[in-house]
CSV table of C-alpha atoms in Angstrom, one decimal:
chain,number,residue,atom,x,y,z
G,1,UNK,CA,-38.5,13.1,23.8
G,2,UNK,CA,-39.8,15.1,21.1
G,3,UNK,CA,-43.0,16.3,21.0
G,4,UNK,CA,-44.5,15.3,17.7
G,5,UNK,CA,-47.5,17.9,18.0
G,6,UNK,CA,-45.0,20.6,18.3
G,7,UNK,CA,-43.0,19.0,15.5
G,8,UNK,CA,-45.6,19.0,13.2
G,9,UNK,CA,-46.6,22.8,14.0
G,10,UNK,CA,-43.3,23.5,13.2
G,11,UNK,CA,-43.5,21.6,9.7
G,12,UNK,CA,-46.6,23.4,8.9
G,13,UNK,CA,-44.9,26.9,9.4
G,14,UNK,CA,-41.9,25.9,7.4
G,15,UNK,CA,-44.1,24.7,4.2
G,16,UNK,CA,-46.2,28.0,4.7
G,17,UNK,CA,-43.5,29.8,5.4
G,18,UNK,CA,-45.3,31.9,8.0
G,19,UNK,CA,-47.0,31.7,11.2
G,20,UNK,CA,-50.2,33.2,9.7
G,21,UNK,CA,-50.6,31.0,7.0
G,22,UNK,CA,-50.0,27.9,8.7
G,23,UNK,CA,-52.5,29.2,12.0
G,24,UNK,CA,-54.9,29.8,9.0
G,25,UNK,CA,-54.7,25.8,7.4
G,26,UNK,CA,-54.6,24.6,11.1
G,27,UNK,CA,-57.7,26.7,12.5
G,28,UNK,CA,-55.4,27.9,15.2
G,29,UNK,CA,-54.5,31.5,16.9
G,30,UNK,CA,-50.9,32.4,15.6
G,31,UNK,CA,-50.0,32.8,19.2
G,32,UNK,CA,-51.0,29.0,20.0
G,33,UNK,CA,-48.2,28.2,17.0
G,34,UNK,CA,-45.9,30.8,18.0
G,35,UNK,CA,-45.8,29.7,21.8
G,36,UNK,CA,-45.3,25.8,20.5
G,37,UNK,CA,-42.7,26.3,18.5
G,38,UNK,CA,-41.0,28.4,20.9
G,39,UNK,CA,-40.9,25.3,23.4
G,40,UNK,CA,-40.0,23.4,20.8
G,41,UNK,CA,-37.1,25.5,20.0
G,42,UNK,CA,-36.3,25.6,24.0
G,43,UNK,CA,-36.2,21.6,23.6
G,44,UNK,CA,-33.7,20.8,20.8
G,45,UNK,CA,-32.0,24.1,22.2
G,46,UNK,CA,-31.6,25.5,18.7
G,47,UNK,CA,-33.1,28.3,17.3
G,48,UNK,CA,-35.3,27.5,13.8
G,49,UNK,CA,-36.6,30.3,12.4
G,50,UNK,CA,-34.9,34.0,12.1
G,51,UNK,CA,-36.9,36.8,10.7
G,52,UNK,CA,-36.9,38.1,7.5
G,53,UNK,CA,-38.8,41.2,6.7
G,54,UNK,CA,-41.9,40.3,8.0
G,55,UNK,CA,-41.2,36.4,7.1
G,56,UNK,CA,-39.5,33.5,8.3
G,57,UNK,CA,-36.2,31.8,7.3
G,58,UNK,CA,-34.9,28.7,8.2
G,59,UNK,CA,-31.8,28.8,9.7
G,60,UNK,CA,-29.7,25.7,9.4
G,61,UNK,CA,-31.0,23.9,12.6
G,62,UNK,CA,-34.3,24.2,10.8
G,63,UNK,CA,-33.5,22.9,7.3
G,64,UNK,CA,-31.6,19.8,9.1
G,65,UNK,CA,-35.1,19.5,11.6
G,66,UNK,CA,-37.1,20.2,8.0
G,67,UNK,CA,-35.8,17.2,6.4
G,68,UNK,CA,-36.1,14.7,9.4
G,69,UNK,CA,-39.8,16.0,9.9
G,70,UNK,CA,-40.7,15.2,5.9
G,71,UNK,CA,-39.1,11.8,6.5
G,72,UNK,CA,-41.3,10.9,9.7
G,73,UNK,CA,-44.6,12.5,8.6
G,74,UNK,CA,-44.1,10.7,5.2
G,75,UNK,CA,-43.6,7.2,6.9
G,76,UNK,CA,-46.7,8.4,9.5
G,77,UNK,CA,-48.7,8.5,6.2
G,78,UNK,CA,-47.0,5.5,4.4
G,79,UNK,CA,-48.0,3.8,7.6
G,80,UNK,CA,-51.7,4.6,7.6
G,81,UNK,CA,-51.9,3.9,4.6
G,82,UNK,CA,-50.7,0.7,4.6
G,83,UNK,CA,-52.9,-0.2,8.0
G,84,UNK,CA,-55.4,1.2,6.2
G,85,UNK,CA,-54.8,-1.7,3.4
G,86,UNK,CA,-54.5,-4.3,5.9
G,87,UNK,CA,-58.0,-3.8,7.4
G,88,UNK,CA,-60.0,-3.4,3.8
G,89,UNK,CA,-58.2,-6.2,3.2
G,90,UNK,CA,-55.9,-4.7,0.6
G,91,UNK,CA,-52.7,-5.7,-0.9
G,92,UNK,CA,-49.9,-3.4,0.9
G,93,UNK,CA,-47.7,-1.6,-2.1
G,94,UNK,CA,-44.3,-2.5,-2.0
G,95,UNK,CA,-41.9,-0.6,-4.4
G,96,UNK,CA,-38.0,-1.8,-4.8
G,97,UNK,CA,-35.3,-0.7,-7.2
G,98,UNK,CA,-33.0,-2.7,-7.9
G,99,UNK,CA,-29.4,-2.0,-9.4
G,100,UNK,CA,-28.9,-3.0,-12.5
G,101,UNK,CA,-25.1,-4.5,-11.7
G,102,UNK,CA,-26.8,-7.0,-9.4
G,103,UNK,CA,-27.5,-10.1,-11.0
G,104,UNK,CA,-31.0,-10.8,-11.5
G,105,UNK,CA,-31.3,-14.2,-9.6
G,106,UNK,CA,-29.1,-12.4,-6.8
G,107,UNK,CA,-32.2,-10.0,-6.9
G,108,UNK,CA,-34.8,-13.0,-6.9
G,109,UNK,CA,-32.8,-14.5,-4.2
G,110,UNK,CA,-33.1,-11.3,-1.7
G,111,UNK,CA,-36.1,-10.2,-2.6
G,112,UNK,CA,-38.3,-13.1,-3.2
G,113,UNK,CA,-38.9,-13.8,1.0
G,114,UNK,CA,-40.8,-10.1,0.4
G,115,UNK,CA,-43.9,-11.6,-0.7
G,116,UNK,CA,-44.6,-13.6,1.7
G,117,UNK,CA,-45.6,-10.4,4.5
G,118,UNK,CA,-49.1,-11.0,4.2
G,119,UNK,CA,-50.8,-9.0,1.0
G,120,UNK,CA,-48.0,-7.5,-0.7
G,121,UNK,CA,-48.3,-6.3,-4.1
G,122,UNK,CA,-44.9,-5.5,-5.3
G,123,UNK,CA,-44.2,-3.1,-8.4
G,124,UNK,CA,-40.2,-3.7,-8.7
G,125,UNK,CA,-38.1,-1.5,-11.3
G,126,UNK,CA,-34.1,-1.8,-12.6
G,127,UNK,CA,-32.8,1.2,-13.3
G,128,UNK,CA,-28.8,2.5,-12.8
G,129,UNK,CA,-28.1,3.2,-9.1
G,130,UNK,CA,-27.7,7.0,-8.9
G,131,UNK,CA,-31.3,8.0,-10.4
G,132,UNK,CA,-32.6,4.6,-7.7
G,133,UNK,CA,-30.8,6.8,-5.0
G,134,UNK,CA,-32.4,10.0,-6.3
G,135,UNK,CA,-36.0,7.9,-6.3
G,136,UNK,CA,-35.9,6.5,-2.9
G,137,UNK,CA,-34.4,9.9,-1.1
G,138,UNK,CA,-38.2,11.8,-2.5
G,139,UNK,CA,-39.8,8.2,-1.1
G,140,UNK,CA,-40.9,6.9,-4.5
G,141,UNK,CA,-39.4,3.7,-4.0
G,142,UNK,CA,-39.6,1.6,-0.3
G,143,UNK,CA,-36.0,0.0,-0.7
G,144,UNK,CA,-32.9,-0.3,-3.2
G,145,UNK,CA,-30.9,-3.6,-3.5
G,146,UNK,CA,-27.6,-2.6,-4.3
G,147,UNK,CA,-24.1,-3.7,-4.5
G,148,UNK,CA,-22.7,-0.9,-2.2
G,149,UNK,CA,-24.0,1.2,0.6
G,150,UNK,CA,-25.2,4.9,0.0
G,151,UNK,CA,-22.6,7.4,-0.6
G,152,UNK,CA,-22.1,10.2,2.1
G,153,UNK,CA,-21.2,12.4,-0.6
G,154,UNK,CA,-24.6,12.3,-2.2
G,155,UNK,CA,-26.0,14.1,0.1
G,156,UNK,CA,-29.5,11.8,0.0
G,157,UNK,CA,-30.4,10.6,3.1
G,158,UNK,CA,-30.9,6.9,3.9
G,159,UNK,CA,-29.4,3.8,5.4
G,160,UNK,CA,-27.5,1.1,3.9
G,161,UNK,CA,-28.6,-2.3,5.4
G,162,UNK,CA,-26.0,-5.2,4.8
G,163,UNK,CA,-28.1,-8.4,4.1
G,164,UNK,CA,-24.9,-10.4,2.9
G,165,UNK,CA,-21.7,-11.3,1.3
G,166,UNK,CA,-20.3,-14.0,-1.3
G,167,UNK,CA,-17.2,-14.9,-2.5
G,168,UNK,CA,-16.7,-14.3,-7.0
G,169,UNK,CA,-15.9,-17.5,-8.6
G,170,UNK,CA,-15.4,-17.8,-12.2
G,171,UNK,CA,-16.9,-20.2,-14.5
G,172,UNK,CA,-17.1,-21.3,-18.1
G,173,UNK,CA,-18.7,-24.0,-20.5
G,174,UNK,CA,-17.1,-27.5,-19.9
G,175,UNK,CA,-14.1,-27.5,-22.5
G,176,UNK,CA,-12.8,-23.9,-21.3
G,177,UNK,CA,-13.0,-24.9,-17.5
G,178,UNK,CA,-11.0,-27.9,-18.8
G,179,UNK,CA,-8.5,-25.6,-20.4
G,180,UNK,CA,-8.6,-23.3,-17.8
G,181,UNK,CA,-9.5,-24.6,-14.7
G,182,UNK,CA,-5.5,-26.4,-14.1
G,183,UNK,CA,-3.2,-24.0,-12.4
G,184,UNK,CA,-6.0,-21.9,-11.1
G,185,UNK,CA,-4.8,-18.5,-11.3
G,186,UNK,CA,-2.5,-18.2,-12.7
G,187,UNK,CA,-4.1,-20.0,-15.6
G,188,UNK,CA,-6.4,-17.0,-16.3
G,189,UNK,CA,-3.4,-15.3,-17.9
G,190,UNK,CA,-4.7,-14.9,-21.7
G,191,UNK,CA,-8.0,-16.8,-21.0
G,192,UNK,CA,-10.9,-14.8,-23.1
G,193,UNK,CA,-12.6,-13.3,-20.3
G,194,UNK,CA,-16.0,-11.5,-20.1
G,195,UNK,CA,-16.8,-9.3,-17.5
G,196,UNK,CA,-18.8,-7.0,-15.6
G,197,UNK,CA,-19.7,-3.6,-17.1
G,198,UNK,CA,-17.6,-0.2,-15.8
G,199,UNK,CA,-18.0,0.8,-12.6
G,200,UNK,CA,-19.8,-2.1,-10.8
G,201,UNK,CA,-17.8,-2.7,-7.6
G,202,UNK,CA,-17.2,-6.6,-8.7
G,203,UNK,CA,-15.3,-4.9,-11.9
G,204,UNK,CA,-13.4,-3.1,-10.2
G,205,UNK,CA,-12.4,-5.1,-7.3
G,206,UNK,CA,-11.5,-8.2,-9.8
G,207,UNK,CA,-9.0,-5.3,-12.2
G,208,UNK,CA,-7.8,-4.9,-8.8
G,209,UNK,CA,-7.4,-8.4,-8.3
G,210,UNK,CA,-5.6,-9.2,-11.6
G,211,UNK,CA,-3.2,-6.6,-11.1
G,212,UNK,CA,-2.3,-7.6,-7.9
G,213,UNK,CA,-1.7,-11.4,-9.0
G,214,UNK,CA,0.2,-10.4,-12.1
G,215,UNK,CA,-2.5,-11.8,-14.7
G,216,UNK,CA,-3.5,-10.4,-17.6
G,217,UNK,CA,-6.8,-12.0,-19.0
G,218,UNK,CA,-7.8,-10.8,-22.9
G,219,UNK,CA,-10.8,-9.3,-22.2
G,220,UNK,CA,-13.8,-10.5,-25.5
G,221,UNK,CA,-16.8,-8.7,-23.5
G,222,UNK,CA,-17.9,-6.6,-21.2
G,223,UNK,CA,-21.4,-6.3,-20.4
G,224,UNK,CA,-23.8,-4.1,-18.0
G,225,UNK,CA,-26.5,-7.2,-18.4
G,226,UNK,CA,-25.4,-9.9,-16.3
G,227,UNK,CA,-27.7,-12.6,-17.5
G,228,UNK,CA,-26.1,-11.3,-21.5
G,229,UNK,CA,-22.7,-11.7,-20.1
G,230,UNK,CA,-23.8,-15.7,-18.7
G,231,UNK,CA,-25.2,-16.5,-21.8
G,232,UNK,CA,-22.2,-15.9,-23.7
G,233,UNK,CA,-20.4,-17.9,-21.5
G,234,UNK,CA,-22.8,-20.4,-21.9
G,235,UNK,CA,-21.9,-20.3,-25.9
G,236,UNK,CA,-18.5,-21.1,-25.0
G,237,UNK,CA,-17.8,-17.3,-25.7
G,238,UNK,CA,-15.0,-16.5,-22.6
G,239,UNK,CA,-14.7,-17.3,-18.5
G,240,UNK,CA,-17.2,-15.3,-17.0
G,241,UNK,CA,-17.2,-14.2,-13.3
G,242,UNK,CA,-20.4,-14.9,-11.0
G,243,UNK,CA,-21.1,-15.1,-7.4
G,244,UNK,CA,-20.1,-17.8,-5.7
G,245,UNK,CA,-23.4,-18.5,-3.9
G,246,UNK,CA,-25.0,-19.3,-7.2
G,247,UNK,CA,-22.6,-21.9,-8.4
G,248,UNK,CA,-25.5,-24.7,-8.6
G,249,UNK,CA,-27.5,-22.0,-10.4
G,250,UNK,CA,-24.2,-21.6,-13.0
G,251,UNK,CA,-24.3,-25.5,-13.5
G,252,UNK,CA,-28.1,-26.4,-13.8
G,253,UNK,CA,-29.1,-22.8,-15.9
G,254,UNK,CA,-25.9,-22.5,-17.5
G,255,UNK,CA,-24.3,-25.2,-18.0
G,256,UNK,CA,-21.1,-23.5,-16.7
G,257,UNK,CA,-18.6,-25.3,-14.8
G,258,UNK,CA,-16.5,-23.5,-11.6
G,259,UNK,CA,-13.0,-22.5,-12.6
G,260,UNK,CA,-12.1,-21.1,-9.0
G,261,UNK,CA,-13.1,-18.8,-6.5
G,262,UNK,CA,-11.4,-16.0,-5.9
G,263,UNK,CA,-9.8,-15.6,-2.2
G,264,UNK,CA,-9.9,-12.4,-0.8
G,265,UNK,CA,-12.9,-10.5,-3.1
G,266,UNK,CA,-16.1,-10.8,-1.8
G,267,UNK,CA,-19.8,-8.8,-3.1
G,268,UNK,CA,-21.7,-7.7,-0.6
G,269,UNK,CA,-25.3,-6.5,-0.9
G,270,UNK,CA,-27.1,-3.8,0.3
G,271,UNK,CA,-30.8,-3.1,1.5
G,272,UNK,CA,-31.0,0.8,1.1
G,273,UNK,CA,-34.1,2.5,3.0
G,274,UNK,CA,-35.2,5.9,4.6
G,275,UNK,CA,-35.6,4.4,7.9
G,276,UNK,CA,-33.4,3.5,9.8
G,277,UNK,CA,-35.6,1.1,12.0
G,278,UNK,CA,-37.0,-1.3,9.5
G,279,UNK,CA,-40.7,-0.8,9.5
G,280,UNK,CA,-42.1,-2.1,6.0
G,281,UNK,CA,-43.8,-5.5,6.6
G,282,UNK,CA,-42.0,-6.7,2.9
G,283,UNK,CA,-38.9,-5.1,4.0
G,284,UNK,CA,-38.5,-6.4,7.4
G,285,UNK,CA,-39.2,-10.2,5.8
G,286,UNK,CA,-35.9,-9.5,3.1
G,287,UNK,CA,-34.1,-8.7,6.0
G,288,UNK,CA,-34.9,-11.3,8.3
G,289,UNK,CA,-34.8,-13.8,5.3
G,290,UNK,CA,-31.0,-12.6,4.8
G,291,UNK,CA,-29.7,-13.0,8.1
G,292,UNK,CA,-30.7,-17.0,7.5
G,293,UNK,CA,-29.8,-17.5,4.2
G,294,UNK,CA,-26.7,-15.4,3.6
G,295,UNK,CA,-25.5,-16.0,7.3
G,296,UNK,CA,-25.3,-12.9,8.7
């Protein structure tokens, strides 16, 4: 078990970058700091400093213990802050980002069970994925919803929590479901067809699709605005594809009748957070919410 005290000696030296500095902020005698650190080191049996002139480098067992001590004494703080809230009575901040290829009443859907932790004021933003990626790995934002996990190759560290899956139907105003809807496929073949916008992973699994089946749809529109892309198919404007899960949504809002589902492509959604133990009150509601709801 590690021991948090020596942990956090060890963070103070690395954001002073020396022993001096950081026995000066801490009140301490260097050699107090020296000697902790030292067991530390003994501990996680890697060395985390080297000398450098008469300073201190990192070496990489300490830039990889650097980042994992930011994360835990930023969610110490988060924490006591939030406690903090509770007792004064407070509302406890809760900040999302969600995607903006996830459709908004997906959003609603996942996120909605949030408010009911207790006091939680929630300040939610939509943004494109990689700068919500970029937000949440400096802790500006509590959780993404998203409609993939987080990349490896990004190099920002988090967690990718599933909370669940639908199948993509397609649907369209009365008269083109008529049209459309016999021969389901196969009867997509030259059917005006809006879609998703370039590179949300429901585009590209249904081009995948389409090729596959050997149907060619003529594409009218493509949109990065889901609820744009509905409302045009609401006009009467193409077949528009949606997540199965909200087909009474597509019929009641919409007035868009299913064509067919599509076997074998499912969406999945993703709760993306810096912990890896859900600790968030707000969060750990979404997630428990999801696990009814979507079945998981």
């Amino acid at each position: 078990m590690i021991n948090f005290k020596q942990l956090h000696y060890f963070w103070r030296v690395a954001k002073a970058g020396s022993i001096a500095r950081a026995a000066t902020q801490l009140r301490l005698a260097p050699q107090t700091i020296s000697a902790q650190i030292n067991t530390l080191e003994e501990q996680l049996g890697s060395q985390l400093f080297r000398r450098v002139g008469r300073g201190l480098e990192l070496t990489p067992a300490g830039e990889l213990t650097l980042s994992y001590a930011d994360e835990i004494f930023q969610i110490g703080r988060e924490l006591e802050a939030n406690l903090r809230n509770q007792a004064d009575g407070k509302d406890i901040l809760f900040r999302v980002g969600v995607a903006d290829v996830v459709p908004k009443s997906i959003a609603y859907r996942l996120l909605a069970p949030g408010l009911t932790a207790g006091r939680v004021r929630m300040v939610c933003r939509e943004d494109k994925l990689e700068r919500l990626f970029a937000e949440i790995a400096v802790h500006r934002l509590d959780l993404v919803i998203a409609d993939r996990p987080l990349p490896p190759a990004l190099g920002v560290k988090g967690h990718s929590h599933s909370l669940g899956r639908t199948r993509i139907a397609f649907f369209a105003a009365a008269e083109l479901a008529e049209r459309y809807g016999p021969g389901f496929p196969q009867s997509l073949s030259g059917a005006p067809m809006l879609i998703a916008g370039e590179g949300s992973t429901m585009q590209m699994g249904l081009t995948r699709w389409f090729s596959e089946q050997g149907i060619e749809p003529r594409i009218v529109g493509e949109f990065e605005d889901s609820a744009l892309m509905k409302a045009f198919g609401q006009a009467g404007m193409g077949i528009f594809p949606a997540p199965a899960v909200l087909a009474g949504e597509m019929a009641e809002q919409f007035e868009a009748t299913l064509v067919g589902e599509v076997e074998g492509i499912t969406t999945e959604y993703f709760a993306i957070s810096v912990e890896r133990k859900l600790s968030h009150p707000a969060v750990v509601a979404i997630s428990e919410a999801a696990k009814t709801d979507w079945g998981r």
